[in-house]
């Protein structure tokens, strides 16, 4: 058992041998039945991680997106004597793109790879997006030109040929109370 998780909520991860997984899941569901415990899938987990503003490898983090562009600079200390990748980050220089949070103004959900425009100019693309039930609105994260990553910006997002307005918002979209 580990006091970790990928949803921004208080959670635990349980580890077991593969042959024990079904019986462990059944035992947990039975024990939590009176509390209303029900199973959920990766879609629910992904919605929670997006509300918490957590980047996902393959979306907000890739071999092509630096930790600085992904908004993870608090993990990267360029003044440390040495770490793997330090020289590559220094060689790249200041981030050319930045991860931003978007709240859809117009009705629609900007999923992954929707082009993002500012004043008619392509400045980036969405990396993840969903309808956030807790927040009651559609949200997305995008990687945009660093010079256009304005906390007061209103962008246009091309969602299946429809240009929808989205405003930047602070990450995380939702932060659980202590």
mmCIF file of N, CA and C in Angstrom, residues 30-164:
data_model
loop_
_atom_site.group_PDB
_atom_site.id
_atom_site.type_symbol
_atom_site.label_atom_id
_atom_site.label_comp_id
_atom_site.label_asym_id
_atom_site.label_seq_id
_atom_site.Cartn_x
_atom_site.Cartn_y
_atom_site.Cartn_z
ATOM 1 N N UNK A 30 -16.759 -5.278 -1.637
ATOM 2 C CA UNK A 30 -17.661 -5.818 -0.607
ATOM 3 C C UNK A 30 -17.533 -5.001 0.679
ATOM 4 N N UNK A 31 -16.300 -4.707 1.093
ATOM 5 C CA UNK A 31 -16.081 -3.951 2.330
ATOM 6 C C UNK A 31 -16.646 -2.531 2.238
ATOM 7 N N UNK A 32 -16.641 -1.937 1.050
ATOM 8 C CA UNK A 32 -17.117 -0.569 0.903
ATOM 9 C C UNK A 32 -18.539 -0.435 0.399
ATOM 10 N N UNK A 33 -19.220 -1.565 0.256
ATOM 11 C CA UNK A 33 -20.573 -1.560 -0.307
ATOM 12 C C UNK A 33 -21.516 -0.639 0.460
ATOM 13 N N UNK A 34 -21.504 -0.715 1.783
ATOM 14 C CA UNK A 34 -22.416 0.099 2.597
ATOM 15 C C UNK A 34 -22.087 1.596 2.530
ATOM 16 N N UNK A 35 -20.872 1.924 2.113
ATOM 17 C CA UNK A 35 -20.460 3.330 1.965
ATOM 18 C C UNK A 35 -20.702 3.839 0.545
ATOM 19 N N UNK A 36 -21.234 2.979 -0.321
ATOM 20 C CA UNK A 36 -21.508 3.380 -1.699
ATOM 21 C C UNK A 36 -20.320 3.244 -2.632
ATOM 22 N N UNK A 37 -19.317 2.464 -2.227
ATOM 23 C CA UNK A 37 -18.135 2.268 -3.063
ATOM 24 C C UNK A 37 -18.506 1.529 -4.343
ATOM 25 N N UNK A 38 -18.126 2.106 -5.461
ATOM 26 C CA UNK A 38 -18.349 1.463 -6.757
ATOM 27 C C UNK A 38 -17.071 1.604 -7.587
ATOM 28 N N UNK A 39 -16.855 0.718 -8.544
ATOM 29 C CA UNK A 39 -15.651 0.826 -9.381
ATOM 30 C C UNK A 39 -15.790 1.954 -10.401
ATOM 31 N N UNK A 40 -14.674 2.483 -10.798
ATOM 32 C CA UNK A 40 -14.665 3.474 -11.875
ATOM 33 C C UNK A 40 -13.490 3.148 -12.784
ATOM 34 N N UNK A 41 -13.452 3.760 -13.931
ATOM 35 C CA UNK A 41 -12.420 3.437 -14.905
ATOM 36 C C UNK A 41 -11.424 4.555 -15.106
ATOM 37 N N UNK A 42 -10.613 4.380 -16.136
ATOM 38 C CA UNK A 42 -9.560 5.344 -16.424
ATOM 39 C C UNK A 42 -10.105 6.707 -16.845
ATOM 40 N N UNK A 43 -11.305 6.741 -17.420
ATOM 41 C CA UNK A 43 -11.905 8.025 -17.795
ATOM 42 C C UNK A 43 -12.136 8.899 -16.576
ATOM 43 N N UNK A 44 -12.625 8.290 -15.493
ATOM 44 C CA UNK A 44 -12.847 9.033 -14.247
ATOM 45 C C UNK A 44 -11.511 9.498 -13.668
ATOM 46 N N UNK A 45 -10.525 8.609 -13.673
ATOM 47 C CA UNK A 45 -9.199 8.970 -13.163
ATOM 48 C C UNK A 45 -8.614 10.113 -13.981
ATOM 49 N N UNK A 46 -8.784 10.058 -15.305
ATOM 50 C CA UNK A 46 -8.224 11.096 -16.158
ATOM 51 C C UNK A 46 -8.912 12.440 -15.926
ATOM 52 N N UNK A 47 -10.228 12.436 -15.704
ATOM 53 C CA UNK A 47 -10.948 13.675 -15.403
ATOM 54 C C UNK A 47 -10.425 14.282 -14.109
ATOM 55 N N UNK A 48 -10.240 13.462 -13.083
ATOM 56 C CA UNK A 48 -9.735 13.962 -11.799
ATOM 57 C C UNK A 48 -8.319 14.510 -11.933
ATOM 58 N N UNK A 49 -7.453 13.810 -12.674
ATOM 59 C CA UNK A 49 -6.071 14.294 -12.813
ATOM 60 C C UNK A 49 -6.041 15.590 -13.605
ATOM 61 N N UNK A 50 -6.944 15.737 -14.562
ATOM 62 C CA UNK A 50 -7.007 16.977 -15.330
ATOM 63 C C UNK A 50 -7.505 18.128 -14.451
ATOM 64 N N UNK A 51 -8.557 17.888 -13.647
ATOM 65 C CA UNK A 51 -9.030 18.919 -12.716
ATOM 66 C C UNK A 51 -7.914 19.347 -11.770
ATOM 67 N N UNK A 52 -7.065 18.393 -11.374
ATOM 68 C CA UNK A 52 -5.954 18.689 -10.468
ATOM 69 C C UNK A 52 -4.767 19.313 -11.199
ATOM 70 N N UNK A 53 -4.871 19.463 -12.529
ATOM 71 C CA UNK A 53 -3.804 20.093 -13.306
ATOM 72 C C UNK A 53 -2.555 19.251 -13.425
ATOM 73 N N UNK A 54 -2.691 17.944 -13.267
ATOM 74 C CA UNK A 54 -1.527 17.061 -13.308
ATOM 75 C C UNK A 54 -1.217 16.639 -14.741
ATOM 76 N N UNK A 55 0.030 16.829 -15.158
ATOM 77 C CA UNK A 55 0.402 16.427 -16.510
ATOM 78 C C UNK A 55 0.464 14.906 -16.647
ATOM 79 N N UNK A 56 0.176 14.425 -17.846
ATOM 80 C CA UNK A 56 0.199 12.997 -18.148
ATOM 81 C C UNK A 56 1.215 12.752 -19.248
ATOM 82 N N UNK A 57 2.070 11.743 -19.048
ATOM 83 C CA UNK A 57 3.063 11.434 -20.076
ATOM 84 C C UNK A 57 2.347 11.014 -21.358
ATOM 85 N N UNK A 58 2.799 11.560 -22.464
ATOM 86 C CA UNK A 58 2.158 11.314 -23.748
ATOM 87 C C UNK A 58 1.207 12.434 -24.117
ATOM 88 N N UNK A 59 0.897 13.293 -23.170
ATOM 89 C CA UNK A 59 0.012 14.437 -23.409
ATOM 90 C C UNK A 59 0.764 15.733 -23.082
ATOM 91 N N UNK A 60 0.913 16.032 -21.791
ATOM 92 C CA UNK A 60 1.603 17.259 -21.374
ATOM 93 C C UNK A 60 3.107 17.051 -21.225
ATOM 94 N N UNK A 61 3.537 15.817 -21.242
ATOM 95 C CA UNK A 61 4.963 15.483 -21.166
ATOM 96 C C UNK A 61 5.258 14.460 -22.260
ATOM 97 N N UNK A 62 6.289 14.747 -23.049
ATOM 98 C CA UNK A 62 6.747 13.811 -24.073
ATOM 99 C C UNK A 62 8.255 13.972 -24.184
ATOM 100 N N UNK A 63 8.864 13.205 -25.069
ATOM 101 C CA UNK A 63 10.295 13.377 -25.318
ATOM 102 C C UNK A 63 10.589 14.751 -25.906
ATOM 103 N N UNK A 64 9.580 15.382 -26.506
ATOM 104 C CA UNK A 64 9.736 16.666 -27.174
ATOM 105 C C UNK A 64 9.354 17.860 -26.287
ATOM 106 N N UNK A 65 8.732 17.612 -25.152
ATOM 107 C CA UNK A 65 8.297 18.682 -24.248
ATOM 108 C C UNK A 65 9.201 18.654 -23.019
ATOM 109 N N UNK A 66 9.916 19.737 -22.776
ATOM 110 C CA UNK A 66 10.827 19.765 -21.632
ATOM 111 C C UNK A 66 10.032 19.908 -20.332
ATOM 112 N N UNK A 67 10.641 19.525 -19.207
ATOM 113 C CA UNK A 67 9.960 19.723 -17.921
ATOM 114 C C UNK A 67 9.622 21.197 -17.672
ATOM 115 N N UNK A 68 10.441 22.097 -18.178
ATOM 116 C CA UNK A 68 10.177 23.528 -17.994
ATOM 117 C C UNK A 68 8.950 23.954 -18.792
ATOM 118 N N UNK A 69 8.801 23.445 -20.015
ATOM 119 C CA UNK A 69 7.623 23.752 -20.825
ATOM 120 C C UNK A 69 6.366 23.136 -20.217
ATOM 121 N N UNK A 70 6.518 21.975 -19.595
ATOM 122 C CA UNK A 70 5.379 21.259 -19.006
ATOM 123 C C UNK A 70 4.930 21.866 -17.682
ATOM 124 N N UNK A 71 5.609 22.918 -17.226
ATOM 125 C CA UNK A 71 5.223 23.553 -15.967
ATOM 126 C C UNK A 71 5.754 22.825 -14.750
ATOM 127 N N UNK A 72 6.837 22.083 -14.934
ATOM 128 C CA UNK A 72 7.403 21.290 -13.840
ATOM 129 C C UNK A 72 8.750 21.841 -13.375
ATOM 130 N N UNK A 73 8.939 23.144 -13.503
ATOM 131 C CA UNK A 73 10.228 23.743 -13.146
ATOM 132 C C UNK A 73 10.581 23.555 -11.676
ATOM 133 N N UNK A 74 9.573 23.372 -10.818
ATOM 134 C CA UNK A 74 9.856 23.168 -9.395
ATOM 135 C C UNK A 74 10.570 21.844 -9.143
ATOM 136 N N UNK A 75 10.570 20.935 -10.137
ATOM 137 C CA UNK A 75 11.311 19.677 -10.018
ATOM 138 C C UNK A 75 12.718 19.775 -10.600
ATOM 139 N N UNK A 76 12.990 20.835 -11.333
ATOM 140 C CA UNK A 76 14.251 20.960 -12.065
ATOM 141 C C UNK A 76 15.056 22.111 -11.472
ATOM 142 N N UNK A 77 16.180 21.794 -10.902
ATOM 143 C CA UNK A 77 17.046 22.804 -10.293
ATOM 144 C C UNK A 77 18.319 22.915 -11.132
ATOM 145 N N UNK A 78 18.331 23.886 -12.032
ATOM 146 C CA UNK A 78 19.479 24.029 -12.920
ATOM 147 C C UNK A 78 20.754 24.422 -12.179
ATOM 148 N N UNK A 79 20.627 24.871 -10.919
ATOM 149 C CA UNK A 79 21.814 25.216 -10.148
ATOM 150 C C UNK A 79 22.419 24.006 -9.430
ATOM 151 N N UNK A 80 21.788 22.823 -9.553
ATOM 152 C CA UNK A 80 22.372 21.605 -8.982
ATOM 153 C C UNK A 80 23.630 21.248 -9.769
ATOM 154 N N UNK A 81 24.611 20.618 -9.094
ATOM 155 C CA UNK A 81 25.871 20.298 -9.776
ATOM 156 C C UNK A 81 25.681 19.432 -11.033
ATOM 157 N N UNK A 82 24.885 18.387 -10.947
ATOM 158 C CA UNK A 82 24.697 17.533 -12.117
ATOM 159 C C UNK A 82 23.418 16.717 -11.975
ATOM 160 N N UNK A 83 22.728 16.562 -13.064
ATOM 161 C CA UNK A 83 21.635 15.597 -13.166
ATOM 162 C C UNK A 83 21.472 15.244 -14.637
ATOM 163 N N UNK A 84 20.916 14.087 -14.889
ATOM 164 C CA UNK A 84 20.735 13.625 -16.261
ATOM 165 C C UNK A 84 19.792 14.584 -16.984
ATOM 166 N N UNK A 85 20.231 15.082 -18.106
ATOM 167 C CA UNK A 85 19.425 15.993 -18.910
ATOM 168 C C UNK A 85 19.734 17.463 -18.693
ATOM 169 N N UNK A 86 20.565 17.780 -17.713
ATOM 170 C CA UNK A 86 20.859 19.185 -17.409
ATOM 171 C C UNK A 86 21.453 19.908 -18.619
ATOM 172 N N UNK A 87 22.454 19.295 -19.253
ATOM 173 C CA UNK A 87 23.103 19.942 -20.397
ATOM 174 C C UNK A 87 22.108 20.177 -21.535
ATOM 175 N N UNK A 88 21.233 19.215 -21.771
ATOM 176 C CA UNK A 88 20.239 19.353 -22.845
ATOM 177 C C UNK A 88 19.281 20.508 -22.555
ATOM 178 N N UNK A 89 18.857 20.654 -21.303
ATOM 179 C CA UNK A 89 17.961 21.760 -20.940
ATOM 180 C C UNK A 89 18.655 23.112 -21.100
ATOM 181 N N UNK A 90 19.903 23.182 -20.671
ATOM 182 C CA UNK A 90 20.656 24.431 -20.796
ATOM 183 C C UNK A 90 20.844 24.782 -22.270
ATOM 184 N N UNK A 91 21.156 23.777 -23.087
ATOM 185 C CA UNK A 91 21.357 23.988 -24.524
ATOM 186 C C UNK A 91 20.081 24.511 -25.197
ATOM 187 N N UNK A 92 18.918 24.010 -24.771
ATOM 188 C CA UNK A 92 17.643 24.462 -25.358
ATOM 189 C C UNK A 92 17.332 25.910 -24.997
ATOM 190 N N UNK A 93 17.824 26.377 -23.868
ATOM 191 C CA UNK A 93 17.567 27.754 -23.456
ATOM 192 C C UNK A 93 16.192 27.909 -22.832
ATOM 193 N N UNK A 94 15.730 29.144 -22.787
ATOM 194 C CA UNK A 94 14.427 29.444 -22.172
ATOM 195 C C UNK A 94 13.321 28.694 -22.911
ATOM 196 N N UNK A 95 12.303 28.260 -22.175
ATOM 197 C CA UNK A 95 11.201 27.534 -22.825
ATOM 198 C C UNK A 95 10.539 28.371 -23.918
ATOM 199 N N UNK A 96 10.292 27.729 -25.054
ATOM 200 C CA UNK A 96 9.615 28.396 -26.169
ATOM 201 C C UNK A 96 8.106 28.192 -26.095
ATOM 202 N N UNK A 97 7.694 27.176 -25.313
ATOM 203 C CA UNK A 97 6.266 26.887 -25.133
ATOM 204 C C UNK A 97 5.990 26.776 -23.640
ATOM 205 N N UNK A 98 4.729 26.962 -23.271
ATOM 206 C CA UNK A 98 4.329 26.837 -21.869
ATOM 207 C C UNK A 98 2.994 26.104 -21.788
ATOM 208 N N UNK A 99 2.859 25.310 -20.746
ATOM 209 C CA UNK A 99 1.580 24.641 -20.484
ATOM 210 C C UNK A 99 0.671 25.630 -19.772
ATOM 211 N N UNK A 100 -0.553 25.759 -20.271
ATOM 212 C CA UNK A 100 -1.532 26.663 -19.665
ATOM 213 C C UNK A 100 -2.840 25.920 -19.437
ATOM 214 N N UNK A 101 -3.606 26.411 -18.477
ATOM 215 C CA UNK A 101 -4.946 25.894 -18.243
ATOM 216 C C UNK A 101 -5.951 26.719 -19.024
ATOM 217 N N UNK A 102 -6.941 26.044 -19.599
ATOM 218 C CA UNK A 102 -7.992 26.723 -20.356
ATOM 219 C C UNK A 102 -9.353 26.360 -19.796
ATOM 220 N N UNK A 103 -10.194 27.356 -19.697
ATOM 221 C CA UNK A 103 -11.597 27.158 -19.339
ATOM 222 C C UNK A 103 -12.402 27.572 -20.565
ATOM 223 N N UNK A 104 -13.195 26.654 -21.080
ATOM 224 C CA UNK A 104 -13.960 26.953 -22.288
ATOM 225 C C UNK A 104 -15.044 27.984 -21.973
ATOM 226 N N UNK A 105 -15.089 29.038 -22.773
ATOM 227 C CA UNK A 105 -16.125 30.060 -22.652
ATOM 228 C C UNK A 105 -17.335 29.624 -23.475
ATOM 229 N N UNK A 106 -17.063 29.198 -24.704
ATOM 230 C CA UNK A 106 -18.124 28.693 -25.575
ATOM 231 C C UNK A 106 -18.374 27.218 -25.277
ATOM 232 N N UNK A 107 -19.568 26.764 -25.621
ATOM 233 C CA UNK A 107 -19.959 25.379 -25.371
ATOM 234 C C UNK A 107 -19.174 24.439 -26.290
ATOM 235 N N UNK A 108 -18.516 23.468 -25.693
ATOM 236 C CA UNK A 108 -17.731 22.493 -26.441
ATOM 237 C C UNK A 108 -16.554 22.023 -25.612
ATOM 238 N N UNK A 109 -16.035 20.862 -25.959
ATOM 239 C CA UNK A 109 -14.910 20.281 -25.232
ATOM 240 C C UNK A 109 -13.715 20.201 -26.169
ATOM 241 N N UNK A 110 -12.632 20.842 -25.787
ATOM 242 C CA UNK A 110 -11.389 20.806 -26.558
ATOM 243 C C UNK A 110 -10.572 19.612 -26.084
ATOM 244 N N UNK A 111 -10.609 18.543 -26.842
ATOM 245 C CA UNK A 111 -9.825 17.351 -26.505
ATOM 246 C C UNK A 111 -8.374 17.555 -26.969
ATOM 247 N N UNK A 112 -7.599 16.496 -26.925
ATOM 248 C CA UNK A 112 -6.192 16.536 -27.321
ATOM 249 C C UNK A 112 -6.028 16.940 -28.792
ATOM 250 N N UNK A 113 -5.000 17.717 -29.066
ATOM 251 C CA UNK A 113 -4.574 18.135 -30.412
ATOM 252 C C UNK A 113 -5.506 19.127 -31.105
ATOM 253 N N UNK A 114 -6.273 19.899 -30.357
ATOM 254 C CA UNK A 114 -7.065 20.972 -30.973
ATOM 255 C C UNK A 114 -6.163 22.200 -31.130
ATOM 256 N N UNK A 115 -6.077 22.768 -32.327
ATOM 257 C CA UNK A 115 -5.247 23.957 -32.525
ATOM 258 C C UNK A 115 -5.752 25.140 -31.685
ATOM 259 N N UNK A 116 -4.812 25.898 -31.128
ATOM 260 C CA UNK A 116 -5.126 27.074 -30.309
ATOM 261 C C UNK A 116 -4.605 28.317 -31.034
ATOM 262 N N UNK A 117 -5.479 29.317 -31.157
ATOM 263 C CA UNK A 117 -5.154 30.553 -31.870
ATOM 264 C C UNK A 117 -5.303 31.751 -30.946
ATOM 265 N N UNK A 118 -4.534 32.792 -31.273
ATOM 266 C CA UNK A 118 -4.689 34.090 -30.617
ATOM 267 C C UNK A 118 -4.663 35.137 -31.725
ATOM 268 N N UNK A 119 -5.720 35.907 -31.807
ATOM 269 C CA UNK A 119 -5.835 36.926 -32.858
ATOM 270 C C UNK A 119 -5.622 36.326 -34.250
ATOM 271 N N UNK A 120 -6.142 35.117 -34.459
ATOM 272 C CA UNK A 120 -6.066 34.466 -35.761
ATOM 273 C C UNK A 120 -4.755 33.775 -36.078
ATOM 274 N N UNK A 121 -3.797 33.808 -35.147
ATOM 275 C CA UNK A 121 -2.484 33.201 -35.367
ATOM 276 C C UNK A 121 -2.377 31.928 -34.528
ATOM 277 N N UNK A 122 -1.950 30.827 -35.164
ATOM 278 C CA UNK A 122 -1.763 29.561 -34.460
ATOM 279 C C UNK A 122 -0.641 29.710 -33.442
ATOM 280 N N UNK A 123 -0.940 29.424 -32.162
ATOM 281 C CA UNK A 123 0.077 29.575 -31.113
ATOM 282 C C UNK A 123 0.320 28.286 -30.337
ATOM 283 N N UNK A 124 -0.426 27.217 -30.628
ATOM 284 C CA UNK A 124 -0.217 25.969 -29.906
ATOM 285 C C UNK A 124 -1.341 24.989 -30.134
ATOM 286 N N UNK A 125 -1.429 24.019 -29.220
ATOM 287 C CA UNK A 125 -2.504 23.031 -29.303
ATOM 288 C C UNK A 125 -2.825 22.487 -27.921
ATOM 289 N N UNK A 126 -4.048 22.003 -27.796
ATOM 290 C CA UNK A 126 -4.451 21.404 -26.530
ATOM 291 C C UNK A 126 -3.749 20.066 -26.365
ATOM 292 N N UNK A 127 -3.508 19.702 -25.115
ATOM 293 C CA UNK A 127 -2.855 18.434 -24.804
ATOM 294 C C UNK A 127 -3.817 17.462 -24.134
ATOM 295 N N UNK A 128 -4.785 17.981 -23.414
ATOM 296 C CA UNK A 128 -5.828 17.187 -22.752
ATOM 297 C C UNK A 128 -7.039 18.084 -22.571
ATOM 298 N N UNK A 129 -8.220 17.491 -22.546
ATOM 299 C CA UNK A 129 -9.422 18.270 -22.288
ATOM 300 C C UNK A 129 -10.595 17.374 -21.956
ATOM 301 N N UNK A 130 -11.525 17.906 -21.163
ATOM 302 C CA UNK A 130 -12.688 17.125 -20.751
ATOM 303 C C UNK A 130 -13.765 18.048 -20.196
ATOM 304 N N UNK A 131 -14.906 17.475 -19.936
ATOM 305 C CA UNK A 131 -15.947 18.158 -19.167
ATOM 306 C C UNK A 131 -15.657 17.832 -17.713
ATOM 307 N N UNK A 132 -15.525 18.830 -16.882
ATOM 308 C CA UNK A 132 -15.213 18.629 -15.469
ATOM 309 C C UNK A 132 -16.512 18.686 -14.670
ATOM 310 N N UNK A 133 -17.075 17.534 -14.311
ATOM 311 C CA UNK A 133 -18.369 17.524 -13.617
ATOM 312 C C UNK A 133 -18.365 18.324 -12.318
ATOM 313 N N UNK A 134 -17.291 18.236 -11.551
ATOM 314 C CA UNK A 134 -17.235 18.940 -10.270
ATOM 315 C C UNK A 134 -17.277 20.451 -10.487
ATOM 316 N N UNK A 135 -16.616 20.898 -11.544
ATOM 317 C CA UNK A 135 -16.547 22.329 -11.841
ATOM 318 C C UNK A 135 -17.717 22.804 -12.694
ATOM 319 N N UNK A 136 -18.388 21.872 -13.354
ATOM 320 C CA UNK A 136 -19.524 22.222 -14.196
ATOM 321 C C UNK A 136 -19.154 22.957 -15.470
ATOM 322 N N UNK A 137 -17.945 22.714 -15.973
ATOM 323 C CA UNK A 137 -17.515 23.373 -17.205
ATOM 324 C C UNK A 137 -16.455 22.536 -17.912
ATOM 325 N N UNK A 138 -16.256 22.833 -19.177
ATOM 326 C CA UNK A 138 -15.219 22.156 -19.953
ATOM 327 C C UNK A 138 -13.884 22.838 -19.685
ATOM 328 N N UNK A 139 -12.849 22.018 -19.512
ATOM 329 C CA UNK A 139 -11.507 22.515 -19.241
ATOM 330 C C UNK A 139 -10.523 21.807 -20.164
ATOM 331 N N UNK A 140 -9.358 22.398 -20.297
ATOM 332 C CA UNK A 140 -8.306 21.789 -21.110
ATOM 333 C C UNK A 140 -6.959 22.315 -20.640
ATOM 334 N N UNK A 141 -5.924 21.591 -20.998
ATOM 335 C CA UNK A 141 -4.570 22.106 -20.870
ATOM 336 C C UNK A 141 -4.030 22.213 -22.286
ATOM 337 N N UNK A 142 -3.183 23.201 -22.502
ATOM 338 C CA UNK A 142 -2.619 23.423 -23.830
ATOM 339 C C UNK A 142 -1.154 23.795 -23.704
ATOM 340 N N UNK A 143 -0.429 23.527 -24.742
ATOM 341 C CA UNK A 143 0.957 23.945 -24.856
ATOM 342 C C UNK A 143 0.963 25.072 -25.887
ATOM 343 N N UNK A 144 1.295 26.289 -25.440
ATOM 344 C CA UNK A 144 1.239 27.458 -26.325
ATOM 345 C C UNK A 144 2.586 28.171 -26.359
ATOM 346 N N UNK A 145 2.773 28.976 -27.376
ATOM 347 C CA UNK A 145 3.953 29.817 -27.515
ATOM 348 C C UNK A 145 4.142 30.582 -26.202
ATOM 349 N N UNK A 146 5.333 30.497 -25.618
ATOM 350 C CA UNK A 146 5.589 31.102 -24.305
ATOM 351 C C UNK A 146 5.293 32.603 -24.295
ATOM 352 N N UNK A 147 5.523 33.279 -25.403
ATOM 353 C CA UNK A 147 5.273 34.729 -25.444
ATOM 354 C C UNK A 147 3.782 35.054 -25.443
ATOM 355 N N UNK A 148 2.935 34.054 -25.669
ATOM 356 C CA UNK A 148 1.478 34.255 -25.693
ATOM 357 C C UNK A 148 0.793 33.640 -24.469
ATOM 358 N N UNK A 149 1.579 33.140 -23.529
ATOM 359 C CA UNK A 149 1.031 32.488 -22.326
ATOM 360 C C UNK A 149 0.662 33.544 -21.290
ATOM 361 N N UNK A 150 -0.349 34.302 -21.591
ATOM 362 C CA UNK A 150 -0.806 35.413 -20.769
ATOM 363 C C UNK A 150 -1.919 34.932 -19.837
ATOM 364 N N UNK A 151 -1.806 35.191 -18.523
ATOM 365 C CA UNK A 151 -2.847 34.732 -17.596
ATOM 366 C C UNK A 151 -4.208 35.407 -17.808
ATOM 367 N N UNK A 152 -4.257 36.465 -18.597
ATOM 368 C CA UNK A 152 -5.516 37.165 -18.883
ATOM 369 C C UNK A 152 -6.010 36.898 -20.308
ATOM 370 N N UNK A 153 -5.367 35.993 -21.019
ATOM 371 C CA UNK A 153 -5.647 35.803 -22.444
ATOM 372 C C UNK A 153 -6.980 35.113 -22.705
ATOM 373 N N UNK A 154 -7.537 35.446 -23.849
ATOM 374 C CA UNK A 154 -8.671 34.706 -24.401
ATOM 375 C C UNK A 154 -8.185 34.165 -25.738
ATOM 376 N N UNK A 155 -8.250 32.862 -25.893
ATOM 377 C CA UNK A 155 -7.805 32.196 -27.109
ATOM 378 C C UNK A 155 -9.011 31.690 -27.880
ATOM 379 N N UNK A 156 -8.771 31.280 -29.124
ATOM 380 C CA UNK A 156 -9.768 30.563 -29.909
ATOM 381 C C UNK A 156 -9.223 29.153 -30.100
ATOM 382 N N UNK A 157 -10.071 28.163 -29.873
ATOM 383 C CA UNK A 157 -9.668 26.766 -30.016
ATOM 384 C C UNK A 157 -10.512 26.146 -31.122
ATOM 385 N N UNK A 158 -9.836 25.519 -32.082
ATOM 386 C CA UNK A 158 -10.522 24.863 -33.194
ATOM 387 C C UNK A 158 -10.947 23.463 -32.745
ATOM 388 N N UNK A 159 -12.234 23.324 -32.452
ATOM 389 C CA UNK A 159 -12.792 22.039 -32.028
ATOM 390 C C UNK A 159 -13.631 21.500 -33.186
ATOM 391 N N UNK A 160 -13.060 20.568 -33.914
ATOM 392 C CA UNK A 160 -13.728 19.946 -35.068
ATOM 393 C C UNK A 160 -14.309 20.992 -36.030
ATOM 394 N N UNK A 161 -13.490 21.990 -36.356
ATOM 395 C CA UNK A 161 -13.895 22.995 -37.329
ATOM 396 C C UNK A 161 -14.677 24.169 -36.768
ATOM 397 N N UNK A 162 -14.975 24.154 -35.479
ATOM 398 C CA UNK A 162 -15.681 25.269 -34.832
ATOM 399 C C UNK A 162 -14.688 26.041 -33.972
ATOM 400 N N UNK A 163 -14.619 27.345 -34.165
ATOM 401 C CA UNK A 163 -13.719 28.177 -33.368
ATOM 402 C C UNK A 163 -14.435 28.580 -32.080
ATOM 403 N N UNK A 164 -13.933 28.057 -30.951
ATOM 404 C CA UNK A 164 -14.549 28.297 -29.649
ATOM 405 C C UNK A 164 -13.630 29.140 -28.783
#
